[in-house]
PDB file of C-alpha atoms in Angstrom:
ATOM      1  CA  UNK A   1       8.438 200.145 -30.970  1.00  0.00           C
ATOM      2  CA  UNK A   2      11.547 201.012 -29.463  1.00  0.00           C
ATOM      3  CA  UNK A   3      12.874 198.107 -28.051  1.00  0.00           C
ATOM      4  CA  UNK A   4      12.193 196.782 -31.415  1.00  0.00           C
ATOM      5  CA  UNK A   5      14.747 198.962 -33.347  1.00  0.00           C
ATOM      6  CA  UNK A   6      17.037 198.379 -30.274  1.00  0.00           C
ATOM      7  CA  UNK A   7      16.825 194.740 -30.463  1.00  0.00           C
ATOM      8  CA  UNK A   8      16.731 193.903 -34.675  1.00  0.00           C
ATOM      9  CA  UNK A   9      18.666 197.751 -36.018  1.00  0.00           C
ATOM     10  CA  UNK A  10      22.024 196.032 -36.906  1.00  0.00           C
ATOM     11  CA  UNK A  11      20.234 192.551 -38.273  1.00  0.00           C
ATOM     12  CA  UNK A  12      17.639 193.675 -40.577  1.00  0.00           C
ATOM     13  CA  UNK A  13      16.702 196.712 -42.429  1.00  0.00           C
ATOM     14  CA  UNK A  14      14.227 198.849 -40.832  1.00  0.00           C
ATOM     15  CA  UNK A  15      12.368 202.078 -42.118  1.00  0.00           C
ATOM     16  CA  UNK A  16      10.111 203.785 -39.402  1.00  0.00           C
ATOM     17  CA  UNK A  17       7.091 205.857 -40.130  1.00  0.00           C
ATOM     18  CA  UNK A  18       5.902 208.996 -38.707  1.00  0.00           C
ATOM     19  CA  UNK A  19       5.649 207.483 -34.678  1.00  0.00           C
ATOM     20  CA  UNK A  20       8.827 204.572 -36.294  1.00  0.00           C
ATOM     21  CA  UNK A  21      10.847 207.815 -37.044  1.00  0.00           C
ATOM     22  CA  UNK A  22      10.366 209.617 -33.606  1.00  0.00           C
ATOM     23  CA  UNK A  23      11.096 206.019 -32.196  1.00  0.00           C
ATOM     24  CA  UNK A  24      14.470 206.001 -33.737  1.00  0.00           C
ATOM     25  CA  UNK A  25      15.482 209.225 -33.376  1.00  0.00           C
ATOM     26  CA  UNK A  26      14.774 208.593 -29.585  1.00  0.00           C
ATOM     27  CA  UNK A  27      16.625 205.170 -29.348  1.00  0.00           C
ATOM     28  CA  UNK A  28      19.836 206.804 -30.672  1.00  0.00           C
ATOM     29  CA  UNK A  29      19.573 209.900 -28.465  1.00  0.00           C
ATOM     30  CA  UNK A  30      17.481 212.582 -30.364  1.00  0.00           C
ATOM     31  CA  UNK A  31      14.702 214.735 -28.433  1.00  0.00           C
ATOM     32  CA  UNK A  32      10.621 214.491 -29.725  1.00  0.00           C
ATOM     33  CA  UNK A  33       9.011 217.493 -29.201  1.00  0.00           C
ATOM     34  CA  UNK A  34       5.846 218.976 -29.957  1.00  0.00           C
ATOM     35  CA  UNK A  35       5.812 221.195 -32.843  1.00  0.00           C
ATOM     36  CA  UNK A  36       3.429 223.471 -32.221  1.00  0.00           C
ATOM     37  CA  UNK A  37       0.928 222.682 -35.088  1.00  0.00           C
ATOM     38  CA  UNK A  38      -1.144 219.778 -35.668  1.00  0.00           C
ATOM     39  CA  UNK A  39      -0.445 219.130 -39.486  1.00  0.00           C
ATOM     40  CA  UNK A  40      -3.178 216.228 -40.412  1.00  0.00           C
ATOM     41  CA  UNK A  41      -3.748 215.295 -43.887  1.00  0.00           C
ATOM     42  CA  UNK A  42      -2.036 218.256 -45.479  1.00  0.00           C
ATOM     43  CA  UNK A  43       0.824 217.911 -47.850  1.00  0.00           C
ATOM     44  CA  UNK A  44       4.590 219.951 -47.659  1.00  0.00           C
ATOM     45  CA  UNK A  45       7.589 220.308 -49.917  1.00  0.00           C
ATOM     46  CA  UNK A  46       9.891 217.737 -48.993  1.00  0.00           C
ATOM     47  CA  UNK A  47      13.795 218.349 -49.909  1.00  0.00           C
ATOM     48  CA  UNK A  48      15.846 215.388 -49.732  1.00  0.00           C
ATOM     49  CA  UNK A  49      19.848 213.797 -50.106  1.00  0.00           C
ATOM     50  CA  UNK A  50      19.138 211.854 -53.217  1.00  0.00           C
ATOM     51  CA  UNK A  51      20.485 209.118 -51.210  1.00  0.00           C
ATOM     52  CA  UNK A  52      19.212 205.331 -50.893  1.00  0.00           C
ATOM     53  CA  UNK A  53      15.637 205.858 -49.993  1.00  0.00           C
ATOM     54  CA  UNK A  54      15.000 208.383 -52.365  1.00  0.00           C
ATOM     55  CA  UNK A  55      17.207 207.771 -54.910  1.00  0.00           C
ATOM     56  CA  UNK A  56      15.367 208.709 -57.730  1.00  0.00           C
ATOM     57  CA  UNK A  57      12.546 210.600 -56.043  1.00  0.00           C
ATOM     58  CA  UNK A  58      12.345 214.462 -57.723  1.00  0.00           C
ATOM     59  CA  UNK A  59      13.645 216.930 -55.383  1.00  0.00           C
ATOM     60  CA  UNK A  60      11.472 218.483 -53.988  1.00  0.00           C
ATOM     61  CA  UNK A  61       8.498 216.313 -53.697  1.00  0.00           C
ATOM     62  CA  UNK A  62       5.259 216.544 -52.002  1.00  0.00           C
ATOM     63  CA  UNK A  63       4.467 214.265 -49.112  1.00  0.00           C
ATOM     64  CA  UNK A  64       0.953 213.961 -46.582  1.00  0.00           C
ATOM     65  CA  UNK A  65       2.063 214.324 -43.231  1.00  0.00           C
ATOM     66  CA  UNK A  66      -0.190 213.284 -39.996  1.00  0.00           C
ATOM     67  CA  UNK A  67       1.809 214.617 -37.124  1.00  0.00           C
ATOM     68  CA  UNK A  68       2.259 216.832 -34.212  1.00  0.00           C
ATOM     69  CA  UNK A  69       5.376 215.700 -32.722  1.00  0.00           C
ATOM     70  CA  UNK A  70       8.944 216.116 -34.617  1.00  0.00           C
ATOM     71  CA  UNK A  71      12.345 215.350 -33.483  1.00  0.00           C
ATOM     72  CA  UNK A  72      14.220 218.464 -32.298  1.00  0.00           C
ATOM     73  CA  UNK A  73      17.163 219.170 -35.098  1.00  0.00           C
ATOM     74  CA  UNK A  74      19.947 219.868 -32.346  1.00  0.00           C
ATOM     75  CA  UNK A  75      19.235 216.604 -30.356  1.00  0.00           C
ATOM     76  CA  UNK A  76      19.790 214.443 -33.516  1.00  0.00           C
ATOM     77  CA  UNK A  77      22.727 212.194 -32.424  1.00  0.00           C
ATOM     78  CA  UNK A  78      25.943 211.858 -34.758  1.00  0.00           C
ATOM     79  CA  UNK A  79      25.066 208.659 -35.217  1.00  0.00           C
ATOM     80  CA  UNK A  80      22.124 209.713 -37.789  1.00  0.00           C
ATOM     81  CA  UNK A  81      22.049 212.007 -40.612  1.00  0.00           C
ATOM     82  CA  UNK A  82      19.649 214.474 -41.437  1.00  0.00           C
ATOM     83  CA  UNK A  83      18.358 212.873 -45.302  1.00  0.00           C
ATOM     84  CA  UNK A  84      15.430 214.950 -45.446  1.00  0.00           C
ATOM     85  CA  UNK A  85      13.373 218.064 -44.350  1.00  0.00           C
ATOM     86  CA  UNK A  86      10.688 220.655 -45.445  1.00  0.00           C
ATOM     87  CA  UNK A  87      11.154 224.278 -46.411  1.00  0.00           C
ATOM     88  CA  UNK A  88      11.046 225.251 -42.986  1.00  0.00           C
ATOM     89  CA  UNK A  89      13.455 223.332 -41.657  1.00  0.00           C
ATOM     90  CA  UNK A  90      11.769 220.582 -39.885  1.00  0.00           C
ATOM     91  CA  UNK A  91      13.594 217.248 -40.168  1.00  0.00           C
ATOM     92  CA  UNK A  92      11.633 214.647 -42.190  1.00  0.00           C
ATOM     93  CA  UNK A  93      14.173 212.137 -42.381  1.00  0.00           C
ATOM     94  CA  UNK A  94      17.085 210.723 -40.639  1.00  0.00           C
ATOM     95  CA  UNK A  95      19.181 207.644 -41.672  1.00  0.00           C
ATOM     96  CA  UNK A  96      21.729 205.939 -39.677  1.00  0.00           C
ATOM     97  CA  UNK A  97      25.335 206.121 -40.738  1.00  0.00           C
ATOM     98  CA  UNK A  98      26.319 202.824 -40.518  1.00  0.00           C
ATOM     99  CA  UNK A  99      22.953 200.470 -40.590  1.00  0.00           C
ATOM    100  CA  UNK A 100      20.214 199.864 -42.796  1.00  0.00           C
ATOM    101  CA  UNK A 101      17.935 201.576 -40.432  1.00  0.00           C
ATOM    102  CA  UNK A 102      16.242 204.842 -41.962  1.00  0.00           C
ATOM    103  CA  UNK A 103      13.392 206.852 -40.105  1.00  0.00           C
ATOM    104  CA  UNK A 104      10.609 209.674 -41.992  1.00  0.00           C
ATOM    105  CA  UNK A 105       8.067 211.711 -40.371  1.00  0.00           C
ATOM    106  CA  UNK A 106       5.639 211.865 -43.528  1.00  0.00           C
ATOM    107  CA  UNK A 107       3.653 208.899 -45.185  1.00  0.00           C
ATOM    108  CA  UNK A 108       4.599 207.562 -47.894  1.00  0.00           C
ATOM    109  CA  UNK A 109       1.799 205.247 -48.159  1.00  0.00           C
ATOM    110  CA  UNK A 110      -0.669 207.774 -48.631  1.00  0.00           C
ATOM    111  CA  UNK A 111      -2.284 208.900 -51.888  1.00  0.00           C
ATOM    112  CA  UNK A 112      -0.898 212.337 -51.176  1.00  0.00           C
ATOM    113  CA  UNK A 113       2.732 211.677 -51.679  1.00  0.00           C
ATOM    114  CA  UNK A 114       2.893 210.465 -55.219  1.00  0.00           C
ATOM    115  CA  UNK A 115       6.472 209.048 -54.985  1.00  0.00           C
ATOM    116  CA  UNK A 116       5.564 207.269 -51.924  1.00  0.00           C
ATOM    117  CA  UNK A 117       5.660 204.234 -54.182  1.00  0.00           C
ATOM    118  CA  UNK A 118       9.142 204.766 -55.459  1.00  0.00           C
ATOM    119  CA  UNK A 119      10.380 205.266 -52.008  1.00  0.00           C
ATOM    120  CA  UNK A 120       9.174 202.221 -50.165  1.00  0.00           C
ATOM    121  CA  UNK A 121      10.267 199.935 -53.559  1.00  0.00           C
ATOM    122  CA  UNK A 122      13.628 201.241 -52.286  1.00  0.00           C
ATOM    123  CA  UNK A 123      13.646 200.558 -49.132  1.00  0.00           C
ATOM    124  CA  UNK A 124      12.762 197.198 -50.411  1.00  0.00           C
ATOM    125  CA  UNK A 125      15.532 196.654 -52.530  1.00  0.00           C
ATOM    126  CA  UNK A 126      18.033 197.845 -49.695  1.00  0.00           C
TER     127      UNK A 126
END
């Protein structure tokens, strides 16, 4: 929840998921807003930074995503960074710049994202 992130963001590591990610984005300012298609159980090309969570990951990978709600690309605060998004331009990742706090709209727990595995083992050893 939000007052979660608000309350433990500069303690402890924290990486939201799908509703997490639209949680921080909206603590720190950015705009949820619905994107016009329901996108349940389907998979997308997901381009990344190469950075921390995904070091290692290929680029691009593909990723389930369960979601109708994204966080509006202008709104994102300059207190996050854009770390990843799909071919269309739709951000699936945001990271804070100074904080161990990192936010994406896809799942990487699902058998549909085969580097899910590699990505949460980062977050892990953050």
């Amino acid at each position: 929840s939000k007052d979660i992130i608000k309350h433990f963001y500069k303690e402890i590591p924290i990486l939201g998921v799908c509703l997490g990610h639209q949680c921080i984005g909206e603590v720190f300012g950015a705009e949820v807003i619905n994107s016009g298609v329901v996108i349940h159980g389907k998979t997308s090309k997901i381009y990344h930074d190469g950075k921390s969570i995904f070091t290692g990951v290929e680029n691009p990978f593909e990723a389930a995503r369960y979601h109708s709600l994204i966080l509006k690309r202008d709104t994102i605060p300059s207190s996050l960074e854009v770390t990843a998004r799909t071919e269309d331009d739709i951000v699936m990742g945001v990271r804070h710049k100074n904080y161990k706090l990192e936010g994406i709209q896809f799942h990487p727990e699902s058998f549909l994202t085969p580097d899910g595995l590699k990505i949460l083992k980062n977050f892990i050893c953050l």
